[in-house]
mmCIF file with all atom_site columns, C-alpha atoms in Angstrom:
data_model
loop_
_atom_site.group_PDB
_atom_site.id
_atom_site.type_symbol
_atom_site.label_atom_id
_atom_site.label_alt_id
_atom_site.label_comp_id
_atom_site.label_asym_id
_atom_site.label_entity_id
_atom_site.label_seq_id
_atom_site.pdbx_PDB_ins_code
_atom_site.Cartn_x
_atom_site.Cartn_y
_atom_site.Cartn_z
_atom_site.occupancy
_atom_site.B_iso_or_equiv
_atom_site.pdbx_formal_charge
_atom_site.auth_seq_id
_atom_site.auth_comp_id
_atom_site.auth_asym_id
_atom_site.auth_atom_id
_atom_site.pdbx_PDB_model_num
ATOM 1   C CA . MET L 1 1   ? 10.034  10.550  13.395  1.00 47.00 ? 1   MET L CA 1
ATOM 2   C CA . ASP L 1 2   ? 7.696   12.815  15.070  1.00 69.00 ? 2   ASP L CA 1
ATOM 3   C CA . ASP L 1 3   ? 5.389   13.222  12.014  1.00 90.00 ? 3   ASP L CA 1
ATOM 4   C CA . LEU L 1 4   ? 2.241   11.251  12.212  1.00 95.00 ? 4   LEU L CA 1
ATOM 5   C CA . ARG L 1 5   ? 1.276   11.398  8.839   1.00 95.00 ? 5   ARG L CA 1
ATOM 6   C CA . TYR L 1 6   ? 4.627   10.212  7.628   1.00 97.00 ? 6   TYR L CA 1
ATOM 7   C CA . PRO L 1 7   ? 5.824   8.288   10.267  1.00 96.00 ? 7   PRO L CA 1
ATOM 8   C CA . ILE L 1 8   ? 8.839   6.510   8.208   1.00 96.00 ? 8   ILE L CA 1
ATOM 9   C CA . GLY L 1 9   ? 9.548   9.398   5.764   1.00 96.00 ? 9   GLY L CA 1
ATOM 10  C CA . ARG L 1 10  ? 8.174   10.590  2.708   1.00 97.00 ? 10  ARG L CA 1
ATOM 11  C CA . PHE L 1 11  ? 8.441   8.014   -0.105  1.00 98.00 ? 11  PHE L CA 1
ATOM 12  C CA . ARG L 1 12  ? 12.191  8.424   -2.143  1.00 97.00 ? 12  ARG L CA 1
ATOM 13  C CA . TYR L 1 13  ? 12.103  6.629   -5.552  1.00 97.00 ? 13  TYR L CA 1
ATOM 14  C CA . ASP L 1 14  ? 15.786  5.413   -6.382  1.00 97.00 ? 14  ASP L CA 1
ATOM 15  C CA . PRO L 1 15  ? 15.951  4.944   -10.199 1.00 96.00 ? 15  PRO L CA 1
ATOM 16  C CA . SER L 1 16  ? 19.234  3.614   -10.486 1.00 96.00 ? 16  SER L CA 1
ATOM 17  C CA . ALA L 1 17  ? 17.885  0.462   -7.859  1.00 97.00 ? 17  ALA L CA 1
ATOM 18  C CA . GLY L 1 18  ? 19.407  -2.723  -8.973  1.00 96.00 ? 18  GLY L CA 1
ATOM 19  C CA . GLU L 1 19  ? 18.172  -6.258  -8.353  1.00 96.00 ? 19  GLU L CA 1
ATOM 20  C CA . GLU L 1 20  ? 19.372  -6.882  -5.066  1.00 97.00 ? 20  GLU L CA 1
ATOM 21  C CA . ALA L 1 21  ? 17.535  -3.444  -3.631  1.00 98.00 ? 21  ALA L CA 1
ATOM 22  C CA . LEU L 1 22  ? 14.465  -4.494  -5.648  1.00 98.00 ? 22  LEU L CA 1
ATOM 23  C CA . GLY L 1 23  ? 14.190  -7.967  -4.070  1.00 98.00 ? 23  GLY L CA 1
ATOM 24  C CA . ALA L 1 24  ? 14.552  -6.313  -1.111  1.00 98.00 ? 24  ALA L CA 1
ATOM 25  C CA . ALA L 1 25  ? 11.247  -4.075  -1.864  1.00 98.00 ? 25  ALA L CA 1
ATOM 26  C CA . ILE L 1 26  ? 9.516   -7.258  -3.137  1.00 98.00 ? 26  ILE L CA 1
ATOM 27  C CA . ASP L 1 27  ? 10.515  -8.884  0.237   1.00 98.00 ? 27  ASP L CA 1
ATOM 28  C CA . ARG L 1 28  ? 8.738   -5.963  2.268   1.00 98.00 ? 28  ARG L CA 1
ATOM 29  C CA . ILE L 1 29  ? 5.814   -6.233  -0.160  1.00 98.00 ? 29  ILE L CA 1
ATOM 30  C CA . ALA L 1 30  ? 5.458   -9.958  0.756   1.00 98.00 ? 30  ALA L CA 1
ATOM 31  C CA . GLU L 1 31  ? 5.639   -8.706  4.569   1.00 98.00 ? 31  GLU L CA 1
ATOM 32  C CA . VAL L 1 32  ? 2.419   -6.312  4.370   1.00 98.00 ? 32  VAL L CA 1
ATOM 33  C CA . PRO L 1 33  ? -0.257  -8.784  5.219   1.00 98.00 ? 33  PRO L CA 1
ATOM 34  C CA . ALA L 1 34  ? 1.083   -10.276 8.207   1.00 98.00 ? 34  ALA L CA 1
ATOM 35  C CA . ARG L 1 35  ? 2.544   -7.087  9.711   1.00 98.00 ? 35  ARG L CA 1
ATOM 36  C CA . LEU L 1 36  ? -0.349  -5.351  8.954   1.00 98.00 ? 36  LEU L CA 1
ATOM 37  C CA . ARG L 1 37  ? -2.181  -8.245  10.867  1.00 98.00 ? 37  ARG L CA 1
ATOM 38  C CA . GLU L 1 38  ? 0.119   -8.259  13.616  1.00 98.00 ? 38  GLU L CA 1
ATOM 39  C CA . ALA L 1 39  ? -0.552  -4.435  14.029  1.00 98.00 ? 39  ALA L CA 1
ATOM 40  C CA . VAL L 1 40  ? -4.099  -4.596  14.517  1.00 98.00 ? 40  VAL L CA 1
ATOM 41  C CA . GLN L 1 41  ? -4.177  -7.817  16.428  1.00 98.00 ? 41  GLN L CA 1
ATOM 42  C CA . GLY L 1 42  ? -6.404  -7.713  19.340  1.00 98.00 ? 42  GLY L CA 1
ATOM 43  C CA . LEU L 1 43  ? -7.486  -4.090  18.920  1.00 98.00 ? 43  LEU L CA 1
ATOM 44  C CA . SER L 1 44  ? -11.448 -3.338  19.648  1.00 98.00 ? 44  SER L CA 1
ATOM 45  C CA . ASP L 1 45  ? -13.757 -1.823  17.582  1.00 98.00 ? 45  ASP L CA 1
ATOM 46  C CA . ALA L 1 46  ? -13.314 1.448   19.362  1.00 98.00 ? 46  ALA L CA 1
ATOM 47  C CA . GLN L 1 47  ? -9.727  1.486   18.850  1.00 98.00 ? 47  GLN L CA 1
ATOM 48  C CA . LEU L 1 48  ? -10.131 0.653   15.321  1.00 98.00 ? 48  LEU L CA 1
ATOM 49  C CA . ASP L 1 49  ? -12.401 3.583   14.847  1.00 98.00 ? 49  ASP L CA 1
ATOM 50  C CA . THR L 1 50  ? -9.641  5.847   16.155  1.00 98.00 ? 50  THR L CA 1
ATOM 51  C CA . ARG L 1 51  ? -7.892  8.071   13.551  1.00 98.00 ? 51  ARG L CA 1
ATOM 52  C CA . TYR L 1 52  ? -4.228  7.421   13.484  1.00 97.00 ? 52  TYR L CA 1
ATOM 53  C CA . ARG L 1 53  ? -3.885  10.992  13.324  1.00 96.00 ? 53  ARG L CA 1
ATOM 54  C CA . PRO L 1 54  ? -6.169  14.111  14.191  1.00 95.00 ? 54  PRO L CA 1
ATOM 55  C CA . GLY L 1 55  ? -7.881  14.795  10.339  1.00 95.00 ? 55  GLY L CA 1
ATOM 56  C CA . GLY L 1 56  ? -6.351  11.270  9.556   1.00 96.00 ? 56  GLY L CA 1
ATOM 57  C CA . TRP L 1 57  ? -8.296  7.940   8.907   1.00 98.00 ? 57  TRP L CA 1
ATOM 58  C CA . THR L 1 58  ? -9.242  5.443   11.491  1.00 98.00 ? 58  THR L CA 1
ATOM 59  C CA . VAL L 1 59  ? -7.320  2.328   11.771  1.00 98.00 ? 59  VAL L CA 1
ATOM 60  C CA . ARG L 1 60  ? -10.175 0.454   9.867   1.00 98.00 ? 60  ARG L CA 1
ATOM 61  C CA . GLN L 1 61  ? -10.071 3.002   6.686   1.00 98.00 ? 61  GLN L CA 1
ATOM 62  C CA . VAL L 1 62  ? -6.337  2.363   6.746   1.00 98.00 ? 62  VAL L CA 1
ATOM 63  C CA . VAL L 1 63  ? -6.472  -1.864  6.685   1.00 98.00 ? 63  VAL L CA 1
ATOM 64  C CA . HIS L 1 64  ? -9.266  -1.296  3.625   1.00 98.00 ? 64  HIS L CA 1
ATOM 65  C CA . HIS L 1 65  ? -7.047  1.557   1.861   1.00 98.00 ? 65  HIS L CA 1
ATOM 66  C CA . VAL L 1 66  ? -4.009  -0.658  1.731   1.00 98.00 ? 66  VAL L CA 1
ATOM 67  C CA . ALA L 1 67  ? -6.325  -3.719  0.291   1.00 98.00 ? 67  ALA L CA 1
ATOM 68  C CA . ASP L 1 68  ? -7.701  -0.681  -2.166  1.00 98.00 ? 68  ASP L CA 1
ATOM 69  C CA . SER L 1 69  ? -4.244  0.896   -2.993  1.00 98.00 ? 69  SER L CA 1
ATOM 70  C CA . HIS L 1 70  ? -2.584  -2.894  -3.453  1.00 98.00 ? 70  HIS L CA 1
ATOM 71  C CA . ILE L 1 71  ? -5.428  -4.000  -5.868  1.00 98.00 ? 71  ILE L CA 1
ATOM 72  C CA . ASN L 1 72  ? -4.877  -0.520  -7.739  1.00 98.00 ? 72  ASN L CA 1
ATOM 73  C CA . ALA L 1 73  ? -0.951  -1.376  -7.870  1.00 98.00 ? 73  ALA L CA 1
ATOM 74  C CA . TYR L 1 74  ? -1.656  -5.077  -8.838  1.00 98.00 ? 74  TYR L CA 1
ATOM 75  C CA . VAL L 1 75  ? -3.748  -3.879  -11.762 1.00 98.00 ? 75  VAL L CA 1
ATOM 76  C CA . ARG L 1 76  ? -1.341  -1.148  -13.316 1.00 98.00 ? 76  ARG L CA 1
ATOM 77  C CA . LEU L 1 77  ? 1.798   -3.621  -12.778 1.00 98.00 ? 77  LEU L CA 1
ATOM 78  C CA . ARG L 1 78  ? -0.163  -5.921  -15.041 1.00 98.00 ? 78  ARG L CA 1
ATOM 79  C CA . LEU L 1 79  ? -1.049  -3.465  -17.461 1.00 98.00 ? 79  LEU L CA 1
ATOM 80  C CA . ALA L 1 80  ? 2.304   -2.422  -17.452 1.00 98.00 ? 80  ALA L CA 1
ATOM 81  C CA . LEU L 1 81  ? 3.620   -5.771  -18.284 1.00 98.00 ? 81  LEU L CA 1
ATOM 82  C CA . THR L 1 82  ? 1.338   -6.453  -20.774 1.00 98.00 ? 82  THR L CA 1
ATOM 83  C CA . GLU L 1 83  ? 0.620   -3.032  -22.951 1.00 98.00 ? 83  GLU L CA 1
ATOM 84  C CA . GLU L 1 84  ? 2.838   -0.757  -24.423 1.00 98.00 ? 84  GLU L CA 1
ATOM 85  C CA . THR L 1 85  ? 3.257   2.594   -21.991 1.00 98.00 ? 85  THR L CA 1
ATOM 86  C CA . PRO L 1 86  ? -0.802  2.114   -20.809 1.00 98.00 ? 86  PRO L CA 1
ATOM 87  C CA . THR L 1 87  ? -2.368  4.989   -18.974 1.00 98.00 ? 87  THR L CA 1
ATOM 88  C CA . VAL L 1 88  ? -3.446  3.875   -15.452 1.00 97.00 ? 88  VAL L CA 1
ATOM 89  C CA . ARG L 1 89  ? -6.217  5.169   -13.653 1.00 95.00 ? 89  ARG L CA 1
ATOM 90  C CA . PRO L 1 90  ? -6.452  7.292   -10.822 1.00 96.00 ? 90  PRO L CA 1
ATOM 91  C CA . TYR L 1 91  ? -8.741  7.485   -8.119  1.00 96.00 ? 91  TYR L CA 1
ATOM 92  C CA . GLN L 1 92  ? -10.006 9.132   -5.379  1.00 97.00 ? 92  GLN L CA 1
ATOM 93  C CA . GLU L 1 93  ? -8.604  7.203   -2.242  1.00 97.00 ? 93  GLU L CA 1
ATOM 94  C CA . GLY L 1 94  ? -9.953  9.367   0.060   1.00 97.00 ? 94  GLY L CA 1
ATOM 95  C CA . ARG L 1 95  ? -13.583 9.103   -1.227  1.00 98.00 ? 95  ARG L CA 1
ATOM 96  C CA . TRP L 1 96  ? -12.957 5.459   -1.368  1.00 98.00 ? 96  TRP L CA 1
ATOM 97  C CA . ALA L 1 97  ? -12.153 5.665   2.459   1.00 98.00 ? 97  ALA L CA 1
ATOM 98  C CA . GLU L 1 98  ? -15.449 7.212   3.230   1.00 98.00 ? 98  GLU L CA 1
ATOM 99  C CA . LEU L 1 99  ? -17.607 4.476   1.639   1.00 98.00 ? 99  LEU L CA 1
ATOM 100 C CA . GLU L 1 100 ? -19.550 2.427   4.092   1.00 98.00 ? 100 GLU L CA 1
ATOM 101 C CA . ASP L 1 101 ? -17.187 -0.841  3.464   1.00 97.00 ? 101 ASP L CA 1
ATOM 102 C CA . ALA L 1 102 ? -14.091 1.069   4.216   1.00 98.00 ? 102 ALA L CA 1
ATOM 103 C CA . ARG L 1 103 ? -16.159 2.898   7.246   1.00 98.00 ? 103 ARG L CA 1
ATOM 104 C CA . THR L 1 104 ? -17.554 -0.186  8.793   1.00 98.00 ? 104 THR L CA 1
ATOM 105 C CA . ALA L 1 105 ? -16.312 -3.739  7.588   1.00 98.00 ? 105 ALA L CA 1
ATOM 106 C CA . PRO L 1 106 ? -14.703 -5.560  9.727   1.00 98.00 ? 106 PRO L CA 1
ATOM 107 C CA . VAL L 1 107 ? -10.929 -5.362  8.845   1.00 98.00 ? 107 VAL L CA 1
ATOM 108 C CA . GLY L 1 108 ? -10.463 -9.449  8.494   1.00 98.00 ? 108 GLY L CA 1
ATOM 109 C CA . VAL L 1 109 ? -11.963 -8.728  5.244   1.00 98.00 ? 109 VAL L CA 1
ATOM 110 C CA . SER L 1 110 ? -9.033  -6.620  3.855   1.00 98.00 ? 110 SER L CA 1
ATOM 111 C CA . LEU L 1 111 ? -6.445  -8.825  5.477   1.00 98.00 ? 111 LEU L CA 1
ATOM 112 C CA . ARG L 1 112 ? -7.761  -11.825 4.004   1.00 98.00 ? 112 ARG L CA 1
ATOM 113 C CA . LEU L 1 113 ? -7.795  -9.772  0.582   1.00 98.00 ? 113 LEU L CA 1
ATOM 114 C CA . LEU L 1 114 ? -4.488  -8.800  1.243   1.00 98.00 ? 114 LEU L CA 1
ATOM 115 C CA . GLU L 1 115 ? -3.077  -12.047 1.720   1.00 98.00 ? 115 GLU L CA 1
ATOM 116 C CA . VAL L 1 116 ? -4.247  -13.605 -1.631  1.00 98.00 ? 116 VAL L CA 1
ATOM 117 C CA . LEU L 1 117 ? -3.422  -10.624 -3.558  1.00 98.00 ? 117 LEU L CA 1
ATOM 118 C CA . HIS L 1 118 ? -0.073  -10.467 -1.973  1.00 98.00 ? 118 HIS L CA 1
ATOM 119 C CA . GLU L 1 119 ? 0.450   -14.284 -2.804  1.00 98.00 ? 119 GLU L CA 1
ATOM 120 C CA . ARG L 1 120 ? -0.274  -13.626 -6.378  1.00 98.00 ? 120 ARG L CA 1
ATOM 121 C CA . TRP L 1 121 ? 1.519   -10.444 -6.500  1.00 98.00 ? 121 TRP L CA 1
ATOM 122 C CA . VAL L 1 122 ? 4.900   -11.339 -5.176  1.00 98.00 ? 122 VAL L CA 1
ATOM 123 C CA . ARG L 1 123 ? 4.815   -14.447 -7.114  1.00 98.00 ? 123 ARG L CA 1
ATOM 124 C CA . LEU L 1 124 ? 4.455   -12.457 -10.104 1.00 98.00 ? 124 LEU L CA 1
ATOM 125 C CA . LEU L 1 125 ? 7.083   -9.808  -9.163  1.00 98.00 ? 125 LEU L CA 1
ATOM 126 C CA . ARG L 1 126 ? 9.865   -12.665 -8.132  1.00 98.00 ? 126 ARG L CA 1
ATOM 127 C CA . ALA L 1 127 ? 9.280   -14.213 -11.579 1.00 98.00 ? 127 ALA L CA 1
ATOM 128 C CA . LEU L 1 128 ? 10.129  -11.093 -13.532 1.00 97.00 ? 128 LEU L CA 1
ATOM 129 C CA . PRO L 1 129 ? 13.188  -10.910 -15.651 1.00 96.00 ? 129 PRO L CA 1
ATOM 130 C CA . SER L 1 130 ? 15.232  -7.707  -14.608 1.00 93.00 ? 130 SER L CA 1
ATOM 131 C CA . ASP L 1 131 ? 14.209  -5.970  -17.773 1.00 96.00 ? 131 ASP L CA 1
ATOM 132 C CA . ALA L 1 132 ? 11.066  -5.875  -16.743 1.00 98.00 ? 132 ALA L CA 1
ATOM 133 C CA . MET L 1 133 ? 11.800  -3.295  -14.013 1.00 98.00 ? 133 MET L CA 1
ATOM 134 C CA . GLN L 1 134 ? 12.133  -0.738  -16.594 1.00 97.00 ? 134 GLN L CA 1
ATOM 135 C CA . ARG L 1 135 ? 8.848   -1.276  -18.250 1.00 98.00 ? 135 ARG L CA 1
ATOM 136 C CA . PRO L 1 136 ? 6.595   2.243   -18.409 1.00 98.00 ? 136 PRO L CA 1
ATOM 137 C CA . LEU L 1 137 ? 3.304   3.011   -17.528 1.00 98.00 ? 137 LEU L CA 1
ATOM 138 C CA . HIS L 1 138 ? 1.624   6.698   -17.535 1.00 98.00 ? 138 HIS L CA 1
ATOM 139 C CA . HIS L 1 139 ? -0.187  8.291   -14.498 1.00 97.00 ? 139 HIS L CA 1
ATOM 140 C CA . PRO L 1 140 ? -2.268  11.204  -15.677 1.00 97.00 ? 140 PRO L CA 1
ATOM 141 C CA . GLY L 1 141 ? -1.063  12.876  -11.609 1.00 95.00 ? 141 GLY L CA 1
ATOM 142 C CA . HIS L 1 142 ? 2.413   11.334  -12.203 1.00 95.00 ? 142 HIS L CA 1
ATOM 143 C CA . GLY L 1 143 ? 3.933   11.370  -15.619 1.00 97.00 ? 143 GLY L CA 1
ATOM 144 C CA . GLN L 1 144 ? 5.252   8.112   -16.742 1.00 97.00 ? 144 GLN L CA 1
ATOM 145 C CA . LEU L 1 145 ? 6.640   5.926   -14.047 1.00 98.00 ? 145 LEU L CA 1
ATOM 146 C CA . THR L 1 146 ? 7.815   2.282   -14.207 1.00 98.00 ? 146 THR L CA 1
ATOM 147 C CA . VAL L 1 147 ? 7.433   -1.118  -12.974 1.00 98.00 ? 147 VAL L CA 1
ATOM 148 C CA . SER L 1 148 ? 10.680  -0.432  -10.670 1.00 98.00 ? 148 SER L CA 1
ATOM 149 C CA . PHE L 1 149 ? 8.925   2.841   -9.298  1.00 98.00 ? 149 PHE L CA 1
ATOM 150 C CA . LEU L 1 150 ? 5.904   0.719   -8.446  1.00 98.00 ? 150 LEU L CA 1
ATOM 151 C CA . VAL L 1 151 ? 7.728   -1.942  -6.669  1.00 98.00 ? 151 VAL L CA 1
ATOM 152 C CA . GLN L 1 152 ? 9.557   0.882   -4.598  1.00 98.00 ? 152 GLN L CA 1
ATOM 153 C CA . MET L 1 153 ? 6.299   2.759   -3.962  1.00 98.00 ? 153 MET L CA 1
ATOM 154 C CA . TYR L 1 154 ? 4.322   -0.153  -2.708  1.00 98.00 ? 154 TYR L CA 1
ATOM 155 C CA . ALA L 1 155 ? 7.213   -1.515  -0.655  1.00 98.00 ? 155 ALA L CA 1
ATOM 156 C CA . TRP L 1 156 ? 7.227   1.775   1.111   1.00 98.00 ? 156 TRP L CA 1
ATOM 157 C CA . HIS L 1 157 ? 3.521   2.132   0.843   1.00 98.00 ? 157 HIS L CA 1
ATOM 158 C CA . GLY L 1 158 ? 2.458   -1.042  3.011   1.00 98.00 ? 158 GLY L CA 1
ATOM 159 C CA . GLN L 1 159 ? 5.278   -0.384  6.047   1.00 98.00 ? 159 GLN L CA 1
ATOM 160 C CA . HIS L 1 160 ? 4.077   3.217   5.966   1.00 98.00 ? 160 HIS L CA 1
ATOM 161 C CA . HIS L 1 161 ? 0.642   2.127   6.727   1.00 98.00 ? 161 HIS L CA 1
ATOM 162 C CA . VAL L 1 162 ? 1.644   -0.449  9.072   1.00 98.00 ? 162 VAL L CA 1
ATOM 163 C CA . ALA L 1 163 ? 3.615   2.304   11.078  1.00 98.00 ? 163 ALA L CA 1
ATOM 164 C CA . HIS L 1 164 ? 0.652   4.483   11.245  1.00 98.00 ? 164 HIS L CA 1
ATOM 165 C CA . VAL L 1 165 ? -1.175  1.588   13.245  1.00 98.00 ? 165 VAL L CA 1
ATOM 166 C CA . THR L 1 166 ? 1.859   0.867   15.136  1.00 98.00 ? 166 THR L CA 1
ATOM 167 C CA . ARG L 1 167 ? 2.655   4.166   16.036  1.00 97.00 ? 167 ARG L CA 1
ATOM 168 C CA . LEU L 1 168 ? -0.769  4.769   17.409  1.00 98.00 ? 168 LEU L CA 1
ATOM 169 C CA . ARG L 1 169 ? -0.778  2.120   19.617  1.00 98.00 ? 169 ARG L CA 1
ATOM 170 C CA . GLU L 1 170 ? 2.717   3.120   20.994  1.00 97.00 ? 170 GLU L CA 1
ATOM 171 C CA . ARG L 1 171 ? 1.286   6.576   21.911  1.00 96.00 ? 171 ARG L CA 1
ATOM 172 C CA . GLU L 1 172 ? -1.867  5.149   23.157  1.00 97.00 ? 172 GLU L CA 1
ATOM 173 C CA . GLY L 1 173 ? -0.023  2.149   25.073  1.00 97.00 ? 173 GLY L CA 1
ATOM 174 C CA . TRP L 1 174 ? -2.522  -0.297  23.578  1.00 97.00 ? 174 TRP L CA 1
#
C-alpha cells in the first residue's frame, strides 16, 4: 500500500467473526511486542526520532503510543468483562504522544511494558468463553462496542504501527 498513514489499510470490524478468526486475532495481539521490538532493533536515536510520515509521530512516539493504547485496551477489556455495559474513558492520544516521556524515553521502556502487558492480556483473552466476546461496552466517541470489536481492533492496531516502522525502514534503506 502507498498510504503512509494506513500502510495495512484501515481497520475493518467483522461482527460475525467466529472463534477461529478471533483466535487468529488474539495470536496477532500476542505477537505485537516481539514484532515491534524487531521493527526498531538497531535503530539509532536519530532514526527513532524520525517521523514515519510527514506530520506523523516519530518512531519513538509510535512505540510509546502502542504501549499507552494497549494499556487502555486492557483496562477497557477488564471493565467490559466485569461491569454491565461500562462507559470507557477516551483519551487524547495525540496529546499523550507529545508528553515528555513519549518524546524522549528509551523505547525499551515501552517494549518491556508491552511484553508483560501482552502476556497478561493474551492469557485473559485465551481463557474467555466464546460468549464473552459479545460483552458490551460504551465508548463516548464510538457508541456501543463489544469485546470482539476490541480484539479485532487491537490485532489490527499492533500490525498497523509495526508497519509504520517497517515501511519507514524500507523507504529509508535502514
